[in-house]
Amino acid sequence: MRFAEVGESKFGVWGVTRFYIPLLLQGFSQSLAYPLVAGIVTHGKFGVDALTAFSQGQMVMFMIGAIGGGLITTGLVFAKTWMGYVAFKRLNALMMAALLALQCVVAMPPFSGWIFSGLFNLPDELAHIASRTLLWGALMNGFFFLRNVPMVVLFNNLDSAKANYATLIRLVVTFAIALTFPRLGLVGPWWGLGALTFGVGVELVATWLFARPYVALLPNRPKTKEVGELPNIPRLTLEQFRFTLPLSLGGFLLMLSPIVIAAFIGRTLEPKDMLAIHYVTLGVANPVAFAALRMQTVAIKFPPEYAGDRRLLVYAIVAGLLLGIVPLAFSTQLIGNWYFGIYQNVPPRIVGISRLAIGLYSLITVVQTIRARAEALAVIAKRPEVIMAGQIAYTVSLFTVCAILLPMRVPGWAMAVTAIYIAPICVTATIYAMLALGRARRKFTGIMS
């Protein structure tokens, strides 16, 4: 384990909080855009069923995008100098081009039919919505990839506040559209996708503008006459690719998890109702879960200062408990009945179950903050294969839980809640075990030598 060195960020509750709050708000507000837009989607022709198809199309999109999910972590480690930054930009562009091409291919027959009609068991009209959402979502996914570069620059300069400002701008724009479109009769999945894409585009522009001053100040930026003396960019890009590959493969496996859950829920009793409960509750649970997972960036920038330094772990647990208040609030009659019954247009017969499900998610934030801190320890140790192992454990445990509960005729929503709790616990246990094993191996090797 590498401990904090002179000049690096030192732990302090105020310093950590000042860095984490913008990240927290960013993670929360980024995910908040989706339930906002859900109000546009659910008031269209197919009602809440359109949200199921819309969500599954985006789920496949994010699964493909997750193959590049290790890029920001790679940038935090390598893009601290001009050469590292240039190599990171090239790696990001290459992976973006390859993955967007893959997304477009998967959205076309026969692949789209295999996924949405076959795996997800959607009716033809909903399978069409899901496949078109996946195809036209390529533009939004491209914006996400382009945003990686300025986001890394801001995080490496501990200016998470500006990254948050850009996301808040996106949220305000999306919120304004979500209020305006239904009043104009612009409802349904296509208008919802357009609202999301426009908001992400605005965020991308804002993030670039905020990051530009820091790019100009990157260390070792060459002068024009020194260009011929620069190190080999392809070599640096390859080095970064080797680092991000385990993270990316693990991210891909991680994003398979919603597909695994949806496939199992689609085979339970009353699958339409069960999927509707699952997606509307995730619309609340995901924002706080993503905010909790931002603890990984905090733990990378504030590494342990000595052996056994667990101050950030305690901080993460407290932060998770506070974040859990949000889903708990949505389980109340006052907020839950309005959000699920009126805004999300959920049928009255499943509003009560939706409130129960979101209440059960109130402690998932603690699980996710602890997991995020564990993943950061693996990044600090430059052991991305440990993170990949944890994400493999996530997918395997999720599949195993669903496979066990399905023949027991457990309701689909309860199956999802159970699996979503157990999977990150397995991630954390796997990462801690592998890090401990690595330390024990190094200690044994030192004794023997």
XYZ file of C-alpha atoms in Angstrom:
449
model
C 0.000 0.000 0.000
C 1.300 3.438 -0.920
C 0.736 6.027 1.808
C 0.274 9.771 1.341
C 3.487 11.553 0.546
C 4.644 15.106 1.171
C 2.581 17.535 -0.877
C -0.346 15.154 -1.271
C -3.776 15.736 0.245
C -3.853 15.055 3.990
C -6.942 13.820 5.811
C -9.038 16.397 7.605
C -12.806 16.287 8.021
C -13.260 19.769 6.569
C -10.851 19.210 3.674
C -12.398 15.865 2.760
C -15.923 17.252 3.080
C -15.105 20.262 0.927
C -13.889 17.911 -1.809
C -16.621 15.285 -1.367
C -19.736 17.467 -1.239
C -19.401 18.664 -4.856
C -18.721 15.064 -5.935
C -21.707 13.870 -3.933
C -23.966 16.491 -5.457
C -22.598 15.712 -8.895
C -23.226 11.979 -8.583
C -26.683 12.645 -7.149
C -27.682 15.247 -9.716
C -26.313 13.260 -12.675
C -28.578 10.353 -11.822
C -31.450 12.658 -10.845
C -31.817 13.658 -14.501
C -33.187 10.187 -15.309
C -36.199 10.185 -12.961
C -36.926 13.752 -14.100
C -37.078 12.632 -17.709
C -39.087 9.558 -16.693
C -42.041 11.910 -16.238
C -41.825 12.700 -19.978
C -41.570 9.027 -20.928
C -44.370 7.636 -18.734
C -46.988 10.115 -19.939
C -46.679 8.893 -23.523
C -48.691 6.259 -25.397
C -47.482 3.210 -23.472
C -47.481 4.765 -19.996
C -45.153 3.268 -17.391
C -44.433 0.296 -19.696
C -42.571 2.684 -22.006
C -40.245 3.499 -19.108
C -39.393 -0.198 -18.822
C -38.411 -0.369 -22.517
C -36.659 3.023 -22.378
C -34.684 1.974 -19.289
C -33.666 -1.343 -20.811
C -32.403 0.348 -23.984
C -30.330 2.716 -21.868
C -29.215 -0.144 -19.671
C -27.598 -1.856 -22.645
C -26.080 1.490 -23.678
C -24.510 1.970 -20.258
C -23.303 -1.628 -20.256
C -21.377 -0.941 -23.477
C -20.146 2.386 -22.126
C -18.949 0.612 -18.983
C -16.211 -1.040 -21.040
C -14.663 2.426 -20.859
C -15.677 2.818 -17.228
C -12.077 2.649 -15.998
C -11.008 5.690 -17.993
C -11.613 8.308 -15.297
C -9.724 6.241 -12.727
C -6.886 5.836 -15.261
C -6.831 9.591 -15.792
C -6.633 10.209 -12.049
C -3.496 8.075 -11.932
C -1.731 9.001 -15.201
C -3.035 12.329 -16.581
C -1.191 14.565 -14.112
C 1.412 15.785 -16.625
C 1.116 17.087 -20.175
C 2.320 13.846 -21.728
C 0.042 11.749 -19.555
C -2.841 14.042 -20.460
C -2.198 13.775 -24.218
C -1.929 9.992 -24.021
C -5.130 9.855 -21.973
C -6.994 11.959 -24.555
C -5.903 9.576 -27.291
C -6.902 6.496 -25.305
C -10.287 8.045 -24.507
C -10.926 8.902 -28.179
C -9.967 5.440 -29.425
C -12.144 3.643 -26.908
C -15.040 6.018 -27.592
C -14.934 5.344 -31.349
C -14.811 1.576 -30.887
C -17.572 1.400 -28.285
C -19.994 3.738 -30.057
C -19.610 1.630 -33.194
C -20.385 -1.465 -31.106
C -23.461 0.237 -29.652
C -24.873 1.000 -33.098
C -24.287 -2.566 -34.287
C -25.988 -4.084 -31.225
C -29.012 -1.798 -31.745
C -29.662 -3.300 -35.198
C -31.258 -6.663 -36.136
C -30.734 -9.453 -35.402
C -28.898 -8.464 -32.209
C -31.615 -6.112 -30.963
C -34.214 -8.858 -31.337
C -32.088 -11.367 -29.456
C -31.624 -8.935 -26.569
C -34.954 -7.147 -26.174
C -37.478 -9.682 -27.519
C -35.523 -12.750 -26.447
C -33.543 -12.034 -23.267
C -35.864 -9.369 -21.834
C -39.048 -10.970 -23.191
C -40.485 -7.595 -24.248
C -43.529 -7.354 -26.542
C -42.723 -6.188 -30.071
C -43.765 -2.554 -29.585
C -41.680 -2.228 -26.404
C -38.720 -4.054 -27.954
C -38.805 -1.462 -30.769
C -38.679 1.390 -28.238
C -35.732 -0.228 -26.452
C -33.719 -0.799 -29.649
C -34.318 2.747 -30.954
C -33.360 4.160 -27.544
C -30.106 2.205 -27.747
C -29.376 3.370 -31.310
C -30.085 7.081 -30.890
C -28.514 7.048 -27.431
C -25.105 6.795 -29.135
C -24.960 10.595 -29.282
C -25.465 10.940 -25.537
C -22.950 8.170 -24.846
C -20.426 10.027 -27.003
C -20.935 13.141 -24.876
C -20.210 11.080 -21.762
C -16.917 9.858 -23.229
C -15.842 13.355 -24.275
C -16.629 14.600 -20.765
C -14.068 12.184 -19.269
C -11.108 14.361 -20.248
C -12.105 17.688 -18.630
C -13.572 15.819 -15.660
C -10.207 14.171 -14.957
C -8.433 17.528 -15.215
C -10.778 19.061 -12.635
C -10.507 16.117 -10.231
C -6.710 16.060 -10.447
C -6.714 19.713 -9.420
C -9.093 18.967 -6.505
C -11.647 21.292 -8.122
C -14.631 18.994 -7.844
C -16.799 22.071 -7.275
C -16.532 23.157 -10.924
C -17.379 19.641 -12.111
C -20.425 19.876 -9.870
C -21.385 23.283 -11.285
C -21.405 21.793 -14.787
C -23.634 18.949 -13.643
C -25.976 21.354 -11.841
C -26.288 23.329 -15.076
C -27.255 20.088 -16.806
C -29.789 19.343 -14.078
C -31.391 22.782 -14.312
C -31.669 22.495 -18.102
C -33.114 18.972 -17.855
C -35.537 20.038 -15.128
C -36.769 22.956 -17.229
C -37.304 20.637 -20.199
C -39.039 18.023 -18.004
C -41.523 20.681 -16.860
C -42.044 22.194 -20.299
C -42.340 19.188 -22.624
C -45.412 17.538 -20.994
C -47.253 20.875 -21.020
C -46.611 21.121 -24.751
C -47.728 17.542 -25.332
C -44.148 16.437 -26.100
C -44.186 13.118 -24.260
C -42.927 9.597 -24.854
C -39.512 7.936 -25.065
C -38.127 9.965 -27.994
C -38.756 13.302 -26.330
C -37.326 11.878 -23.109
C -34.142 10.799 -24.865
C -33.839 14.190 -26.529
C -34.139 15.931 -23.157
C -31.417 13.759 -21.635
C -29.063 14.193 -24.587
C -29.407 17.967 -24.691
C -28.705 18.226 -20.959
C -25.549 16.097 -21.232
C -24.354 18.206 -24.164
C -24.721 21.376 -22.103
C -22.801 19.748 -19.245
C -19.977 18.739 -21.612
C -19.513 22.304 -22.863
C -19.535 23.714 -19.322
C -17.025 21.130 -18.075
C -14.605 21.909 -20.917
C -14.805 25.633 -20.215
C -14.081 25.074 -16.508
C -11.128 22.736 -17.206
C -9.318 24.800 -19.878
C -7.283 26.984 -17.459
C -5.910 23.889 -15.709
C -4.888 22.261 -18.988
C -2.694 25.247 -19.770
C -0.905 24.757 -16.434
C -0.135 21.030 -16.771
C 3.490 20.209 -15.798
C 6.059 19.513 -18.530
C 3.974 21.083 -21.278
C 6.453 21.370 -24.178
C 7.212 24.421 -26.176
C 6.786 24.249 -29.945
C 10.501 23.773 -30.614
C 10.647 20.825 -28.184
C 8.017 18.699 -29.904
C 10.638 16.452 -31.501
C 12.009 15.576 -28.048
C 8.708 14.280 -26.656
C 8.384 10.693 -25.409
C 6.508 8.196 -27.503
C 2.789 8.945 -27.162
C 1.692 5.523 -28.504
C 3.828 3.843 -25.844
C 2.255 5.939 -23.079
C -1.214 5.303 -24.477
C -0.559 1.563 -24.466
C 0.645 1.743 -20.859
C -2.574 3.466 -19.840
C -4.652 0.981 -21.834
C -3.025 -1.914 -19.977
C -3.938 -0.248 -16.690
C -7.528 0.506 -17.674
C -8.238 -2.870 -19.304
C -8.926 -4.800 -16.079
C -11.044 -1.879 -14.825
C -12.951 -1.777 -18.106
C -13.597 -5.510 -18.248
C -14.729 -5.406 -14.663
C -16.971 -2.428 -15.407
C -18.556 -4.349 -18.252
C -19.318 -7.245 -15.932
C -20.659 -4.789 -13.364
C -23.072 -3.264 -15.874
C -24.288 -6.721 -16.833
C -25.928 -6.832 -13.422
C -29.042 -4.760 -14.280
C -29.530 -6.947 -17.343
C -29.249 -10.058 -15.192
C -31.820 -8.677 -12.746
C -34.207 -7.591 -15.520
C -33.968 -10.995 -17.190
C -34.912 -12.752 -13.955
C -37.671 -10.285 -13.008
C -39.169 -10.707 -16.468
C -39.762 -14.358 -15.580
C -41.462 -13.815 -12.226
C -45.186 -13.492 -11.563
C -46.705 -10.249 -12.906
C -43.471 -9.248 -14.661
C -44.747 -5.879 -15.952
C -45.632 -4.692 -12.455
C -42.411 -6.097 -11.001
C -40.258 -4.374 -13.642
C -42.146 -1.113 -13.160
C -41.494 -1.220 -9.392
C -37.854 -2.069 -10.010
C -37.208 0.823 -12.400
C -39.148 3.550 -10.583
C -37.445 2.725 -7.280
C -34.011 2.620 -8.935
C -34.800 6.117 -10.190
C -34.492 7.217 -6.547
C -31.974 4.651 -5.253
C -29.441 5.097 -8.063
C -28.775 8.825 -7.506
C -27.854 8.315 -3.854
C -25.942 5.121 -4.666
C -23.862 6.940 -7.285
C -23.284 9.767 -4.823
C -22.049 7.172 -2.323
C -19.708 5.631 -4.908
C -18.042 9.022 -5.401
C -16.253 8.171 -2.178
C -13.822 6.261 -4.414
C -12.490 9.490 -5.925
C -12.198 11.002 -2.438
C -10.258 8.006 -1.139
C -7.884 8.126 -4.126
C -7.088 11.794 -3.563
C -6.802 11.314 0.240
C -4.811 8.055 0.581
C -4.006 6.482 3.981
C -1.218 8.328 5.781
C -0.011 5.407 7.888
C -0.611 1.691 8.361
C -4.053 1.064 9.832
C -5.342 4.551 8.946
C -9.120 4.004 8.879
C -10.292 7.561 9.413
C -11.703 7.756 5.908
C -13.545 4.460 6.431
C -15.348 5.943 9.444
C -16.055 9.067 7.405
C -17.480 6.891 4.601
C -19.840 5.065 6.972
C -21.187 8.312 8.431
C -21.619 9.785 4.939
C -23.499 6.654 3.851
C -25.887 6.901 6.803
C -26.668 10.525 5.985
C -27.255 9.721 2.315
C -29.669 6.968 3.322
C -32.113 9.588 4.587
C -33.063 10.365 0.971
C -34.575 6.978 -0.007
C -36.097 6.747 3.461
C -37.951 10.015 2.815
C -39.404 8.610 -0.419
C -40.925 5.738 1.553
C -43.206 8.147 3.430
C -46.801 8.720 2.366
C -46.331 12.440 1.755
C -43.415 12.174 -0.666
C -43.812 8.582 -1.885
C -47.478 8.803 -2.886
C -46.860 11.994 -4.859
C -43.646 10.829 -6.544
C -44.682 7.307 -7.473
C -48.423 7.792 -7.886
C -48.601 11.214 -9.554
C -45.246 12.168 -11.051
C -44.200 8.703 -12.241
C -47.769 7.678 -13.130
C -47.400 4.319 -11.347
C -50.668 2.323 -11.085
C -52.213 2.674 -7.599
C -51.987 -1.095 -6.997
C -48.166 -0.953 -6.795
C -47.558 2.455 -5.179
C -47.426 0.924 -1.688
C -44.934 -1.752 -2.759
C -42.807 0.906 -4.470
C -42.655 2.873 -1.218
C -41.696 -0.265 0.704
C -38.950 -1.127 -1.787
C -37.375 2.329 -1.720
C -37.465 2.298 2.081
C -35.493 -0.952 2.072
C -32.838 0.728 -0.077
C -32.065 3.289 2.653
C -28.969 1.416 3.891
C -27.528 0.579 0.473
C -25.635 3.871 0.650
C -23.536 2.638 3.583
C -22.677 -0.536 1.691
C -21.660 1.511 -1.359
C -19.456 4.026 0.492
C -17.536 1.180 2.161
C -17.193 -0.571 -1.184
C -15.962 2.645 -2.831
C -13.262 3.101 -0.213
C -12.118 -0.507 -0.689
C -11.880 -0.029 -4.467
C -9.825 3.123 -3.939
C -7.303 1.187 -1.861
C -6.803 -1.166 -4.825
C -6.334 1.798 -7.186
C -3.785 3.398 -4.850
C -1.907 0.104 -4.783
C -2.073 0.063 -8.635
C -3.802 -3.292 -8.618
C -6.684 -2.919 -11.082
C -6.975 -6.701 -11.312
C -8.259 -6.641 -7.731
C -11.066 -4.289 -8.723
C -11.905 -6.514 -11.670
C -12.057 -9.523 -9.348
C -14.442 -7.604 -7.105
C -16.672 -6.747 -10.047
C -16.663 -10.371 -11.176
C -17.792 -11.241 -7.651
C -20.555 -8.641 -8.018
C -21.938 -10.189 -11.193
C -21.597 -13.789 -10.002
C -23.250 -13.092 -6.649
C -26.075 -11.159 -8.316
C -26.758 -14.017 -10.719
C -26.544 -16.585 -7.924
C -29.000 -14.749 -5.672
C -31.527 -14.330 -8.490
C -31.116 -17.961 -9.569
C -31.791 -19.131 -6.011
C -34.790 -16.850 -5.413
C -36.561 -17.348 -8.762
C -37.717 -20.961 -8.177
C -38.737 -19.934 -4.650
C -41.342 -17.630 -6.284
C -40.017 -14.553 -4.502
C -41.636 -11.383 -5.929
C -39.478 -9.734 -8.578
C -39.037 -6.464 -6.681
C -37.888 -8.311 -3.520
C -35.481 -10.395 -5.603
C -33.938 -7.196 -6.979
C -33.562 -5.535 -3.562
C -31.941 -8.654 -2.070
C -29.483 -9.074 -4.938
C -28.559 -5.385 -5.031
C -27.646 -5.524 -1.325
C -25.676 -8.761 -1.389
C -23.627 -8.032 -4.541
C -21.656 -4.964 -3.289
C -20.997 -6.737 0.013
C -19.354 -9.519 -1.989
C -17.309 -6.904 -3.905
C -15.975 -5.383 -0.693
C -15.141 -8.746 0.858
C -13.315 -9.864 -2.296
C -11.206 -6.700 -2.527
C -10.204 -6.702 1.146
C -9.336 -10.407 0.972
C -7.152 -10.007 -2.126
C -5.354 -6.934 -0.744
C -4.696 -8.764 2.527
C -3.422 -11.784 0.617
C -1.096 -9.557 -1.390
C 0.315 -7.974 1.772
C 0.817 -11.393 3.352
C 2.579 -12.663 0.231
C 4.924 -9.661 0.137
C 5.694 -10.053 3.844
C 6.444 -13.751 3.408
C 8.667 -13.037 0.391
C 10.566 -10.436 2.425
C 11.129 -12.868 5.261
C 12.345 -15.600 2.926
C 14.718 -13.252 1.120
